[in-house]
Coordinates of C-alpha atoms in Angstrom, one line a residue:
M14 CA -15.4 27.2 -28.8
A15 CA -15.5 31.0 -29.2
V16 CA -18.2 33.2 -27.6
A17 CA -19.3 36.5 -29.2
G18 CA -18.7 39.6 -27.1
R19 CA -20.7 42.9 -27.1
E20 CA -19.1 44.1 -30.3
G21 CA -19.7 40.8 -32.1
K22 CA -16.1 39.8 -31.9
P23 CA -15.4 36.2 -30.8
R24 CA -14.1 35.9 -27.3
A25 CA -12.1 32.9 -26.2
R26 CA -13.5 31.0 -23.2
R27 CA -11.1 31.1 -20.2
P28 CA -9.8 27.7 -19.1
R29 CA -11.3 26.4 -15.9
R30 CA -9.1 26.5 -12.9
A31 CA -8.9 23.6 -10.6
P32 CA -10.6 24.2 -7.3
E33 CA -8.2 25.2 -4.5
G34 CA -9.2 22.2 -2.5
G35 CA -8.3 19.9 -5.4
R36 CA -4.9 21.5 -5.8
R37 CA -4.2 21.1 -2.1
R38 CA -5.2 17.4 -2.2
G39 CA -2.9 16.9 -5.2
R40 CA 0.0 18.5 -3.4
L41 CA -0.8 16.3 -0.4
L42 CA -0.7 13.2 -2.5
A43 CA 2.6 14.3 -4.1
G44 CA 4.1 15.0 -0.7
L45 CA 3.0 11.6 0.6
G46 CA 4.6 10.0 -2.5
V47 CA 8.0 11.7 -1.9
A48 CA 7.9 10.8 1.8
T49 CA 7.0 7.2 1.2
A50 CA 9.9 6.9 -1.4
A51 CA 12.3 8.5 1.1
L52 CA 11.3 6.1 3.9
L53 CA 11.6 3.1 1.7
A54 CA 15.0 4.0 0.3
L55 CA 16.4 5.5 3.5
H56 CA 14.8 3.5 6.3
R57 CA 18.1 2.5 7.7
F58 CA 18.7 6.1 8.6
V59 CA 15.6 6.4 10.7
P60 CA 16.8 6.5 14.3
N61 CA 15.8 3.7 16.6
T62 CA 15.3 6.0 19.5
P63 CA 13.0 6.9 21.0
G64 CA 10.7 3.9 20.9
R65 CA 12.7 1.9 18.3
L66 CA 11.0 3.8 15.5
G67 CA 13.4 2.4 12.9
S68 CA 12.5 -1.2 13.8
L69 CA 8.8 -0.4 13.9
L70 CA 9.0 1.1 10.4
E71 CA 11.0 -1.9 9.0
T72 CA 8.5 -4.4 10.5
F73 CA 5.8 -3.1 8.2
L74 CA 7.9 -1.9 5.3
F75 CA 6.2 -4.2 2.9
W76 CA 2.9 -2.4 3.4
S77 CA 4.2 0.8 1.9
G78 CA 3.5 -1.0 -1.5
P79 CA -0.3 -1.4 -1.0
L80 CA -0.3 2.2 0.5
T81 CA 1.4 3.5 -2.6
A82 CA -1.2 1.7 -4.8
V83 CA -4.0 3.4 -2.9
L84 CA -2.4 6.8 -3.3
L85 CA -1.9 6.2 -7.0
L86 CA -5.6 5.4 -7.4
C87 CA -6.5 8.6 -5.6
A88 CA -4.2 10.6 -7.8
A89 CA -5.7 9.0 -10.9
V90 CA -9.3 9.7 -9.8
R91 CA -8.4 13.3 -9.1
R92 CA -6.3 13.6 -12.3
A93 CA -3.4 14.9 -10.3
R94 CA -0.7 14.5 -12.9
T95 CA 2.2 15.7 -10.7
A96 CA 1.2 13.5 -7.9
L97 CA 0.9 10.5 -10.3
L98 CA 4.5 11.1 -11.5
L99 CA 5.9 11.5 -8.0
L100 CA 4.1 8.4 -6.7
L101 CA 6.0 6.4 -9.3
L102 CA 9.1 6.9 -7.1
P103 CA 7.9 4.8 -4.1
A104 CA 6.3 2.3 -6.5
A105 CA 9.7 1.8 -8.2
V106 CA 11.6 1.6 -4.9
W107 CA 9.1 -0.9 -3.5
A108 CA 9.3 -3.0 -6.7
A109 CA 13.0 -3.2 -6.4
A110 CA 12.9 -4.2 -2.8
F111 CA 10.0 -6.6 -2.7
G112 CA 9.2 -7.4 -6.3
P113 CA 11.6 -10.3 -6.5
L114 CA 9.7 -12.0 -3.6
L115 CA 6.6 -12.2 -5.8
L116 CA 8.4 -13.9 -8.8
P117 CA 7.9 -17.6 -9.2
A118 CA 10.7 -19.8 -7.8
G119 CA 12.6 -22.2 -9.9
A120 CA 12.3 -26.0 -9.8
P121 CA 13.8 -27.8 -6.8
G122 CA 17.4 -28.8 -7.2
P123 CA 19.2 -32.0 -6.3
R124 CA 20.6 -30.8 -3.0
E125 CA 17.5 -29.4 -1.3
L126 CA 15.9 -29.9 2.1
T127 CA 12.4 -28.8 3.0
V128 CA 12.1 -27.1 6.4
L129 CA 8.9 -26.4 8.2
Q130 CA 8.8 -23.7 10.9
H131 CA 5.9 -23.3 13.2
N132 CA 5.2 -21.7 16.6
V133 CA 2.4 -24.1 17.7
A134 CA 1.2 -21.8 20.5
D135 CA 1.2 -23.0 24.2
D136 CA -2.6 -22.6 24.3
N137 CA -3.2 -24.7 21.1
A138 CA -6.5 -26.5 21.7
D139 CA -5.8 -29.2 19.0
P140 CA -2.1 -30.3 19.2
A141 CA -3.0 -33.7 17.6
G142 CA -4.6 -32.0 14.6
T143 CA -1.7 -29.6 14.3
A144 CA 0.9 -32.4 14.4
R145 CA -0.9 -34.4 11.8
A146 CA -1.1 -31.3 9.5
L147 CA 2.6 -30.6 9.9
A148 CA 3.5 -34.3 9.2
D149 CA 1.4 -34.2 6.0
S150 CA 3.7 -31.4 4.7
G151 CA 6.3 -34.0 4.0
A152 CA 9.1 -31.7 5.2
D153 CA 12.5 -33.1 6.0
L154 CA 12.8 -31.0 9.2
I155 CA 10.1 -29.6 11.4
A156 CA 11.1 -26.9 13.9
L157 CA 8.5 -26.1 16.6
Q158 CA 8.3 -23.5 19.4
E159 CA 6.1 -23.2 22.5
L160 CA 6.1 -26.9 23.3
V161 CA 4.6 -27.4 26.7
D162 CA 3.2 -30.3 28.7
P163 CA 0.9 -32.1 28.2
A164 CA 0.8 -31.1 24.5
L165 CA 4.5 -32.1 24.0
A166 CA 3.6 -35.7 24.5
V167 CA 1.0 -35.4 21.8
Y168 CA 3.5 -34.0 19.3
R169 CA 6.0 -36.7 20.1
R170 CA 3.3 -39.4 19.5
E171 CA 1.8 -38.0 16.4
L172 CA 5.1 -37.1 14.6
A173 CA 7.0 -40.2 15.5
P174 CA 5.7 -42.5 12.7
R175 CA 7.2 -40.2 10.0
Y176 CA 9.8 -38.4 12.0
P177 CA 11.8 -41.0 14.0
Y178 CA 14.5 -38.5 15.1
H179 CA 13.8 -35.6 17.4
S180 CA 15.3 -33.4 20.0
V181 CA 13.5 -31.1 22.5
R182 CA 15.2 -28.5 24.7
G183 CA 13.0 -26.4 26.9
T184 CA 10.1 -25.2 24.8
V185 CA 11.7 -25.7 21.3
G186 CA 12.1 -28.9 19.4
L187 CA 13.3 -30.4 16.1
W188 CA 11.8 -33.4 14.3
S189 CA 13.7 -34.9 11.4
R190 CA 13.5 -37.6 8.8
H191 CA 17.3 -37.9 9.0
P192 CA 19.4 -39.0 11.9
L193 CA 20.3 -36.3 14.5
G194 CA 23.4 -36.0 16.6
A195 CA 25.1 -33.7 19.2
A196 CA 21.9 -31.9 20.2
R197 CA 22.3 -29.2 22.9
A198 CA 20.5 -26.2 24.3
L199 CA 21.9 -22.7 23.6
D200 CA 21.9 -19.9 26.1
I201 CA 20.4 -16.8 24.5
R202 CA 18.5 -15.7 27.7
P203 CA 18.4 -11.9 28.2
R204 CA 20.1 -10.6 31.3
D205 CA 17.0 -9.5 33.1
V206 CA 15.2 -12.9 32.8
T207 CA 15.8 -14.8 36.0
E208 CA 13.3 -17.7 35.6
P209 CA 14.2 -21.0 33.7
W210 CA 14.3 -20.0 30.0
R211 CA 15.5 -22.4 27.3
R212 CA 14.3 -21.4 23.9
A213 CA 17.1 -22.3 21.5
L214 CA 18.8 -25.6 20.4
R215 CA 21.4 -26.7 18.0
A216 CA 21.5 -30.2 16.5
E217 CA 23.5 -31.9 13.8
V218 CA 21.4 -33.4 11.0
R219 CA 23.0 -36.2 8.9
T220 CA 21.3 -35.5 5.6
P221 CA 21.9 -37.4 2.3
H222 CA 23.7 -34.2 1.1
G223 CA 26.0 -34.0 4.1
E224 CA 25.9 -32.8 7.7
V225 CA 23.9 -29.7 8.5
A226 CA 23.9 -27.7 11.7
A227 CA 20.2 -27.0 12.5
Y228 CA 19.2 -24.3 14.9
V229 CA 15.7 -24.0 16.3
V230 CA 15.0 -20.6 18.0
H231 CA 12.3 -18.6 19.7
L232 CA 13.4 -15.0 20.3
P233 CA 11.6 -12.9 23.0
S234 CA 8.3 -11.3 22.1
V235 CA 8.0 -7.7 21.2
R236 CA 5.1 -5.4 22.3
F237 CA 3.6 -2.2 21.0
G238 CA 2.8 0.4 23.5
P239 CA 2.7 4.2 24.2
G240 CA 6.5 4.2 24.2
G241 CA 6.7 2.5 20.8
L242 CA 8.2 -0.9 20.0
A243 CA 9.5 -2.8 23.1
S244 CA 12.1 -5.1 21.5
A245 CA 15.1 -4.7 23.8
R246 CA 15.0 -8.3 25.0
R247 CA 14.6 -9.7 21.4
D248 CA 17.5 -7.6 20.2
E249 CA 19.7 -8.8 23.1
S250 CA 18.9 -12.5 22.3
A251 CA 19.6 -11.9 18.6
R252 CA 23.0 -10.5 19.5
L253 CA 23.8 -13.5 21.7
L254 CA 22.7 -15.9 19.0
G255 CA 24.7 -14.0 16.4
R256 CA 27.8 -14.5 18.4
I257 CA 27.1 -18.2 18.6
L258 CA 26.5 -18.4 14.8
A259 CA 29.7 -16.4 14.1
E260 CA 31.7 -19.2 15.9
E261 CA 29.7 -22.1 14.3
P262 CA 32.3 -24.4 12.6
S263 CA 29.8 -26.1 10.2
G264 CA 29.8 -24.9 6.7
R265 CA 26.1 -25.6 6.3
V266 CA 23.7 -24.0 8.7
V267 CA 19.9 -23.8 8.8
L268 CA 18.1 -21.6 11.3
A269 CA 14.3 -22.0 11.8
G270 CA 12.4 -20.0 14.4
D271 CA 9.9 -17.6 15.6
L272 CA 12.2 -14.5 15.5
N273 CA 9.5 -12.0 16.4
G274 CA 10.7 -9.8 13.6
T275 CA 10.9 -9.5 9.9
V276 CA 14.2 -9.9 7.9
D277 CA 14.1 -6.1 7.3
D278 CA 14.1 -5.3 11.0
R279 CA 17.6 -4.0 12.0
G280 CA 17.1 -5.8 15.4
L281 CA 17.7 -9.1 13.6
A282 CA 20.8 -7.8 11.8
P283 CA 23.1 -10.0 14.0
L284 CA 21.4 -13.0 12.2
T285 CA 20.6 -11.7 8.8
S286 CA 24.2 -10.4 8.3
L287 CA 25.4 -14.0 8.6
L288 CA 22.5 -16.0 7.1
A289 CA 20.6 -15.8 3.8
A290 CA 16.9 -14.9 3.8
P291 CA 14.4 -16.4 1.3
D292 CA 14.7 -15.4 -2.3
R293 CA 11.0 -15.8 -3.2
G294 CA 7.8 -15.7 -1.3
L295 CA 6.1 -13.4 1.2
A296 CA 4.8 -16.0 3.6
L297 CA 3.1 -13.5 6.0
S298 CA 2.7 -15.7 9.1
Y299 CA 1.4 -13.6 12.0
P300 CA -1.2 -13.2 13.2
A301 CA -2.9 -16.2 11.7
A302 CA -6.3 -14.6 11.5
L303 CA -5.0 -11.6 9.5
P304 CA -1.3 -12.0 8.6
A305 CA 0.6 -8.7 8.6
A306 CA 4.2 -9.8 8.8
R307 CA 6.5 -12.8 8.5
I308 CA 8.1 -13.2 11.9
D309 CA 8.6 -17.0 11.4
Q310 CA 11.8 -17.4 9.5
V311 CA 14.0 -20.0 7.8
L312 CA 17.5 -18.7 7.1
A313 CA 20.6 -20.5 5.8
R314 CA 24.4 -20.4 5.4
G315 CA 26.3 -22.6 3.1
G316 CA 23.3 -22.5 0.8
R317 CA 20.2 -20.5 -0.3
V318 CA 16.6 -20.4 0.6
P319 CA 15.0 -20.4 -2.9
A320 CA 11.4 -20.1 -1.7
I321 CA 9.1 -19.9 1.4
R322 CA 5.4 -20.2 1.7
V323 CA 2.7 -20.4 4.3
L324 CA 0.6 -23.6 5.0
P325 CA -3.0 -23.6 6.1
A326 CA -3.8 -22.5 9.6
T327 CA -3.6 -24.8 12.6
G328 CA -4.8 -24.3 16.1
S329 CA -2.0 -21.7 16.6
D330 CA -2.0 -17.9 16.3
H331 CA 0.9 -18.3 13.8
L332 CA 0.7 -19.9 10.4
P333 CA 3.3 -22.6 9.5
V334 CA 5.9 -21.7 6.9
L335 CA 7.5 -24.2 4.6
A336 CA 10.9 -23.3 3.0
R337 CA 13.1 -25.0 0.5
V338 CA 16.8 -24.9 1.4
A339 CA 19.3 -25.5 -1.4
L340 CA 22.7 -26.6 0.1
D341 CA 26.0 -25.7 -1.5
A342 CA 28.0 -28.7 -2.7
D343 CA 31.3 -27.5 -1.4
A344 CA 30.2 -25.9 1.9

Protein backbone atom coordinates (compact mmCIF):
# COMPACT_ATOMS: atom_id res chain seq x y z
CA MET A 1 0.00 0.00 0.00
CA ALA A 2 1.38 3.40 -0.95
CA VAL A 3 0.97 6.55 1.17
CA ALA A 4 0.88 10.03 -0.40
CA GLY A 5 3.66 12.41 0.67
CA ARG A 6 3.54 16.18 1.00
CA GLU A 7 3.87 16.69 -2.79
CA GLY A 8 1.17 14.16 -3.55
CA LYS A 9 3.59 11.50 -4.71
CA PRO A 10 3.05 7.99 -3.40
CA ARG A 11 5.53 6.92 -0.77
CA ALA A 12 6.23 3.27 -0.04
CA ARG A 13 5.69 2.14 3.53
CA ARG A 14 8.88 0.98 5.20
CA PRO A 15 8.91 -2.67 6.21
CA ARG A 16 8.64 -3.31 9.89
CA ARG A 17 11.78 -4.36 11.66
CA ALA A 18 11.62 -7.16 14.13
CA PRO A 19 12.05 -5.95 17.69
CA GLU A 20 15.59 -6.32 18.98
CA GLY A 21 14.38 -8.62 21.74
CA GLY A 22 12.76 -10.94 19.19
CA ARG A 23 15.97 -11.12 17.14
CA ARG A 24 17.97 -11.96 20.25
CA ARG A 25 15.54 -14.74 21.15
CA GLY A 26 15.73 -16.09 17.59
CA ARG A 27 19.52 -16.16 17.77
CA LEU A 28 19.34 -17.88 21.15
CA LEU A 29 17.04 -20.59 19.75
CA ALA A 30 19.34 -21.05 16.76
CA GLY A 31 22.37 -21.33 19.04
CA LEU A 32 20.61 -23.89 21.22
CA GLY A 33 19.76 -25.90 18.11
CA VAL A 34 23.37 -26.01 16.96
CA ALA A 35 24.60 -26.86 20.47
CA THR A 36 22.04 -29.67 20.86
CA ALA A 37 22.98 -31.15 17.47
CA ALA A 38 26.68 -31.03 18.39
CA LEU A 39 26.12 -32.74 21.76
CA LEU A 40 23.99 -35.45 20.14
CA ALA A 41 26.46 -36.17 17.35
CA LEU A 42 29.68 -35.73 19.32
CA HIS A 43 28.74 -36.81 22.86
CA ARG A 44 31.55 -39.37 22.89
CA PHE A 45 34.04 -36.47 22.79
CA VAL A 46 32.63 -34.80 25.91
CA PRO A 47 35.25 -35.47 28.61
CA ASN A 48 34.29 -37.61 31.55
CA THR A 49 36.24 -35.51 34.00
CA PRO A 50 35.43 -33.70 36.10
CA GLY A 51 32.26 -35.26 37.49
CA ARG A 52 31.81 -37.83 34.70
CA LEU A 53 30.09 -35.23 32.57
CA GLY A 54 30.15 -37.48 29.52
CA SER A 55 28.29 -40.28 31.27
CA LEU A 56 25.83 -37.80 32.75
CA LEU A 57 25.03 -36.42 29.30
CA GLU A 58 24.68 -39.91 27.81
CA THR A 59 22.33 -41.01 30.59
CA PHE A 60 19.74 -38.46 29.48
CA LEU A 61 20.63 -38.25 25.78
CA PHE A 62 17.16 -39.40 24.78
CA TRP A 63 15.60 -36.27 26.28
CA SER A 64 17.36 -34.03 23.77
CA GLY A 65 14.55 -35.05 21.39
CA PRO A 66 11.68 -33.65 23.48
CA LEU A 67 13.85 -30.59 24.21
CA THR A 68 14.33 -30.04 20.48
CA ALA A 69 10.57 -30.34 19.93
CA VAL A 70 9.97 -27.58 22.50
CA LEU A 71 12.59 -25.36 20.85
CA LEU A 72 10.99 -25.95 17.43
CA LEU A 73 7.61 -24.93 18.81
CA CYS A 74 9.09 -21.74 20.28
CA ALA A 75 10.80 -20.90 16.98
CA ALA A 76 7.56 -21.49 15.07
CA VAL A 77 5.57 -19.26 17.43
CA ARG A 78 8.17 -16.49 17.03
CA ARG A 79 8.47 -17.12 13.26
CA ALA A 80 12.23 -17.37 13.62
CA ARG A 81 12.98 -18.97 10.27
CA THR A 82 16.73 -19.30 10.75
CA ALA A 83 16.21 -20.93 14.13
CA LEU A 84 13.65 -23.31 12.62
CA LEU A 85 16.11 -24.41 9.96
CA LEU A 86 18.98 -24.89 12.41
CA LEU A 87 16.77 -26.81 14.83
CA LEU A 88 16.17 -29.36 12.10
CA LEU A 89 19.80 -30.46 12.67
CA PRO A 90 19.31 -31.89 16.19
CA ALA A 91 15.92 -33.25 15.13
CA ALA A 92 17.58 -35.21 12.31
CA VAL A 93 20.43 -36.47 14.50
CA TRP A 94 18.00 -37.54 17.23
CA ALA A 95 15.77 -39.31 14.70
CA ALA A 96 18.76 -41.25 13.39
CA ALA A 97 19.87 -42.27 16.89
CA PHE A 98 16.55 -42.98 18.59
CA GLY A 99 13.96 -43.13 15.84
CA PRO A 100 14.44 -46.85 15.16
CA LEU A 101 13.53 -47.62 18.78
CA LEU A 102 10.07 -46.19 18.14
CA LEU A 103 9.34 -48.37 15.11
CA PRO A 104 7.15 -51.47 15.55
CA ALA A 105 8.96 -54.75 16.09
CA GLY A 106 8.43 -57.68 13.77
CA ALA A 107 6.55 -60.82 14.65
CA PRO A 108 8.27 -63.28 17.03
CA GLY A 109 10.55 -65.81 15.36
CA PRO A 110 10.90 -69.55 15.92
CA ARG A 111 14.00 -69.34 18.15
CA GLU A 112 12.98 -66.73 20.68
CA LEU A 113 13.02 -66.52 24.45
CA THR A 114 11.20 -63.94 26.52
CA VAL A 115 13.27 -62.52 29.37
CA LEU A 116 11.85 -60.45 32.21
CA GLN A 117 14.20 -58.20 34.18
CA HIS A 118 13.14 -56.57 37.44
CA ASN A 119 14.78 -54.98 40.44
CA VAL A 120 12.10 -55.87 42.98
CA ALA A 121 13.46 -53.41 45.63
CA ASP A 122 14.55 -54.57 49.06
CA ASP A 123 11.80 -52.48 50.68
CA ASN A 124 8.99 -53.81 48.47
CA ALA A 125 5.88 -53.94 50.66
CA ASP A 126 4.09 -56.49 48.42
CA PRO A 127 6.52 -59.20 47.31
CA ALA A 128 3.68 -61.71 46.82
CA GLY A 129 1.78 -59.37 44.49
CA THR A 130 4.99 -58.54 42.65
CA ALA A 131 5.81 -62.23 42.17
CA ARG A 132 2.33 -63.02 40.86
CA ALA A 133 2.49 -60.12 38.39
CA LEU A 134 5.86 -61.30 37.11
CA ALA A 135 4.66 -64.90 36.73
CA ASP A 136 1.64 -63.69 34.77
CA SER A 137 4.01 -62.25 32.15
CA GLY A 138 4.63 -65.75 30.82
CA ALA A 139 8.35 -65.04 30.40
CA ASP A 140 10.75 -67.93 29.87
CA LEU A 141 13.31 -66.42 32.24
CA ILE A 142 12.83 -64.02 35.15
CA ALA A 143 15.89 -62.18 36.49
CA LEU A 144 15.51 -60.43 39.85
CA GLN A 145 17.69 -58.17 42.00
CA GLU A 146 17.53 -56.96 45.62
CA LEU A 147 16.29 -60.30 46.92
CA VAL A 148 16.43 -60.15 50.72
CA ASP A 149 14.91 -62.14 53.56
CA PRO A 150 12.09 -62.66 54.35
CA ALA A 151 10.81 -61.58 50.91
CA LEU A 152 13.05 -64.13 49.17
CA ALA A 153 10.99 -66.99 50.59
CA VAL A 154 7.86 -65.33 49.20
CA TYR A 155 9.31 -65.10 45.69
CA ARG A 156 10.36 -68.74 45.84
CA ARG A 157 6.91 -69.83 46.92
CA GLU A 158 4.92 -67.70 44.47
CA LEU A 159 7.08 -68.36 41.40
CA ALA A 160 7.59 -72.11 41.94
CA PRO A 161 4.34 -73.35 40.32
CA ARG A 162 5.21 -71.90 36.92
CA TYR A 163 9.00 -71.64 37.26
CA PRO A 164 10.25 -74.93 38.70
CA TYR A 165 13.94 -74.11 38.16
CA HIS A 166 15.70 -71.31 39.96
CA SER A 167 19.04 -70.21 41.35
CA VAL A 168 19.82 -67.45 43.84
CA ARG A 169 23.27 -66.11 44.68
CA GLY A 170 23.44 -63.30 47.20
CA THR A 171 20.77 -60.76 46.28
CA VAL A 172 20.27 -61.79 42.62
CA GLY A 173 18.25 -64.70 41.29
CA LEU A 174 17.10 -66.41 38.11
CA TRP A 175 13.82 -68.29 37.66
CA SER A 176 13.32 -70.42 34.56
CA ARG A 177 10.73 -72.54 32.80
CA HIS A 178 13.63 -74.60 31.43
CA PRO A 179 16.20 -76.68 33.35
CA LEU A 180 19.19 -74.88 34.84
CA GLY A 181 22.68 -76.16 35.36
CA ALA A 182 26.13 -75.04 36.52
CA ALA A 183 24.96 -71.97 38.43
CA ARG A 184 27.63 -69.97 40.23
CA ALA A 185 28.24 -66.54 41.74
CA LEU A 186 30.48 -64.06 39.92
CA ASP A 187 32.93 -61.74 41.62
CA ILE A 188 32.40 -58.21 40.32
CA ARG A 189 32.84 -56.48 43.68
CA PRO A 190 34.60 -53.08 43.56
CA ARG A 191 37.92 -52.97 45.36
CA ASP A 192 36.80 -50.59 48.10
CA VAL A 193 33.79 -52.72 49.12
CA THR A 194 34.76 -54.85 52.11
CA GLU A 195 31.40 -56.21 53.31
CA PRO A 196 29.83 -59.38 51.81
CA TRP A 197 28.70 -58.48 48.33
CA ARG A 198 27.29 -60.99 45.82
CA ARG A 199 25.35 -59.33 43.05
CA ALA A 200 26.01 -61.40 39.93
CA LEU A 201 25.44 -64.99 38.86
CA ARG A 202 25.87 -67.15 35.78
CA ALA A 203 23.71 -70.17 35.02
CA GLU A 204 23.31 -72.50 32.07
CA VAL A 205 19.78 -72.65 30.70
CA ARG A 206 18.82 -75.73 28.66
CA THR A 207 16.28 -74.19 26.31
CA PRO A 208 14.44 -75.94 23.44
CA HIS A 209 16.73 -73.96 21.12
CA GLY A 210 20.00 -75.03 22.73
CA GLU A 211 22.03 -74.08 25.76
CA VAL A 212 22.25 -70.43 26.80
CA ALA A 213 24.56 -68.83 29.35
CA ALA A 214 22.35 -66.54 31.42
CA TYR A 215 23.82 -63.74 33.53
CA VAL A 216 21.87 -61.89 36.23
CA VAL A 217 23.60 -58.74 37.43
CA HIS A 218 23.11 -55.77 39.73
CA LEU A 219 25.82 -53.17 39.19
CA PRO A 220 26.54 -50.60 41.93
CA SER A 221 24.28 -47.59 42.18
CA VAL A 222 25.25 -44.14 40.94
CA ARG A 223 24.53 -40.89 42.71
CA PHE A 224 24.11 -37.29 41.61
CA GLY A 225 25.80 -34.68 43.74
CA PRO A 226 27.71 -31.39 43.71
CA GLY A 227 30.66 -33.19 42.14
CA GLY A 228 28.58 -34.59 39.27
CA LEU A 229 27.83 -38.26 38.61
CA ALA A 230 29.40 -40.65 41.13
CA SER A 231 29.72 -43.82 39.03
CA ALA A 232 33.25 -45.05 39.74
CA ARG A 233 32.08 -48.24 41.48
CA ARG A 234 29.58 -49.06 38.75
CA ASP A 235 32.20 -48.54 36.06
CA GLU A 236 34.69 -50.76 37.92
CA SER A 237 32.12 -53.57 38.24
CA ALA A 238 31.24 -53.20 34.55
CA ARG A 239 34.90 -53.64 33.63
CA LEU A 240 35.20 -56.76 35.81
CA LEU A 241 32.06 -58.21 34.26
CA GLY A 242 33.29 -57.34 30.78
CA ARG A 243 36.43 -59.41 31.37
CA ILE A 244 34.31 -62.39 32.45
CA LEU A 245 32.09 -62.04 29.38
CA ALA A 246 35.10 -61.80 27.08
CA GLU A 247 36.17 -65.25 28.30
CA GLU A 248 32.65 -66.77 28.20
CA PRO A 249 32.87 -69.96 26.11
CA SER A 250 29.17 -70.20 25.26
CA GLY A 251 28.10 -68.90 21.88
CA ARG A 252 24.72 -67.77 23.23
CA VAL A 253 24.68 -65.31 26.11
CA VAL A 254 21.79 -63.40 27.68
CA LEU A 255 22.50 -60.76 30.31
CA ALA A 256 19.65 -59.29 32.36
CA GLY A 257 20.19 -56.82 35.13
CA ASP A 258 19.88 -53.50 36.82
CA LEU A 259 22.97 -51.93 35.29
CA ASN A 260 22.36 -48.48 36.76
CA GLY A 261 23.05 -46.92 33.38
CA THR A 262 21.66 -46.61 29.89
CA VAL A 263 23.13 -48.41 26.90
CA ASP A 264 24.44 -45.04 25.66
CA ASP A 265 26.49 -44.48 28.82
CA ARG A 266 30.19 -45.01 28.12
CA GLY A 267 30.57 -46.49 31.60
CA LEU A 268 28.79 -49.61 30.30
CA ALA A 269 30.96 -49.88 27.18
CA PRO A 270 32.74 -53.02 28.55
CA LEU A 271 29.32 -54.72 28.25
CA THR A 272 27.70 -53.03 25.27
CA SER A 273 30.82 -53.59 23.16
CA LEU A 274 30.30 -57.36 23.59
CA LEU A 275 26.51 -57.68 23.73
CA ALA A 276 23.68 -56.46 21.53
CA ALA A 277 21.19 -53.93 22.90
CA PRO A 278 17.46 -53.96 22.04
CA ASP A 279 16.52 -52.97 18.49
CA ARG A 280 13.06 -51.62 19.34
CA GLY A 281 11.43 -50.08 22.39
CA LEU A 282 12.28 -47.31 24.85
CA ALA A 283 11.19 -49.13 28.04
CA LEU A 284 12.08 -46.30 30.42
CA SER A 285 12.18 -48.16 33.73
CA TYR A 286 13.37 -45.82 36.46
CA PRO A 287 12.07 -44.29 38.62
CA ALA A 288 8.75 -46.10 38.44
CA ALA A 289 6.74 -43.01 39.43
CA LEU A 290 8.15 -40.90 36.57
CA PRO A 291 10.44 -43.00 34.34
CA ALA A 292 13.34 -40.98 32.95
CA ALA A 293 15.81 -43.65 31.80
CA ARG A 294 16.10 -47.37 31.10
CA ILE A 295 18.69 -48.65 33.53
CA ASP A 296 17.22 -52.18 33.56
CA GLN A 297 18.70 -53.97 30.58
CA VAL A 298 18.49 -57.19 28.60
CA LEU A 299 21.49 -57.71 26.31
CA ALA A 300 22.53 -60.67 24.18
CA ARG A 301 25.33 -62.33 22.23
CA GLY A 302 24.76 -65.07 19.70
CA GLY A 303 21.41 -63.48 18.99
CA ARG A 304 19.46 -60.23 18.92
CA VAL A 305 17.04 -58.44 21.20
CA PRO A 306 14.28 -57.50 18.73
CA ALA A 307 12.14 -55.63 21.27
CA ILE A 308 11.84 -54.54 24.88
CA ARG A 309 8.93 -52.98 26.75
CA VAL A 310 7.90 -52.08 30.28
CA LEU A 311 5.26 -53.90 32.28
CA PRO A 312 2.89 -52.31 34.82
CA ALA A 313 4.33 -51.05 38.09
CA THR A 314 4.77 -53.38 41.05
CA GLY A 315 5.72 -52.54 44.62
CA SER A 316 9.21 -51.59 43.43
CA ASP A 317 10.72 -48.23 42.50
CA HIS A 318 11.70 -49.83 39.16
CA LEU A 319 9.36 -50.95 36.40
CA PRO A 320 9.75 -54.51 35.08
CA VAL A 321 11.02 -54.80 31.51
CA LEU A 322 10.17 -57.70 29.19
CA ALA A 323 12.43 -58.44 26.23
CA ARG A 324 12.33 -60.81 23.30
CA VAL A 325 15.63 -62.52 22.58
CA ALA A 326 16.08 -64.12 19.16
CA LEU A 327 18.82 -66.76 19.28
CA ASP A 328 21.08 -67.48 16.33
CA ALA A 329 20.77 -70.98 14.96
CA ASP A 330 24.51 -71.50 14.54
CA ALA A 331 25.88 -69.76 17.65
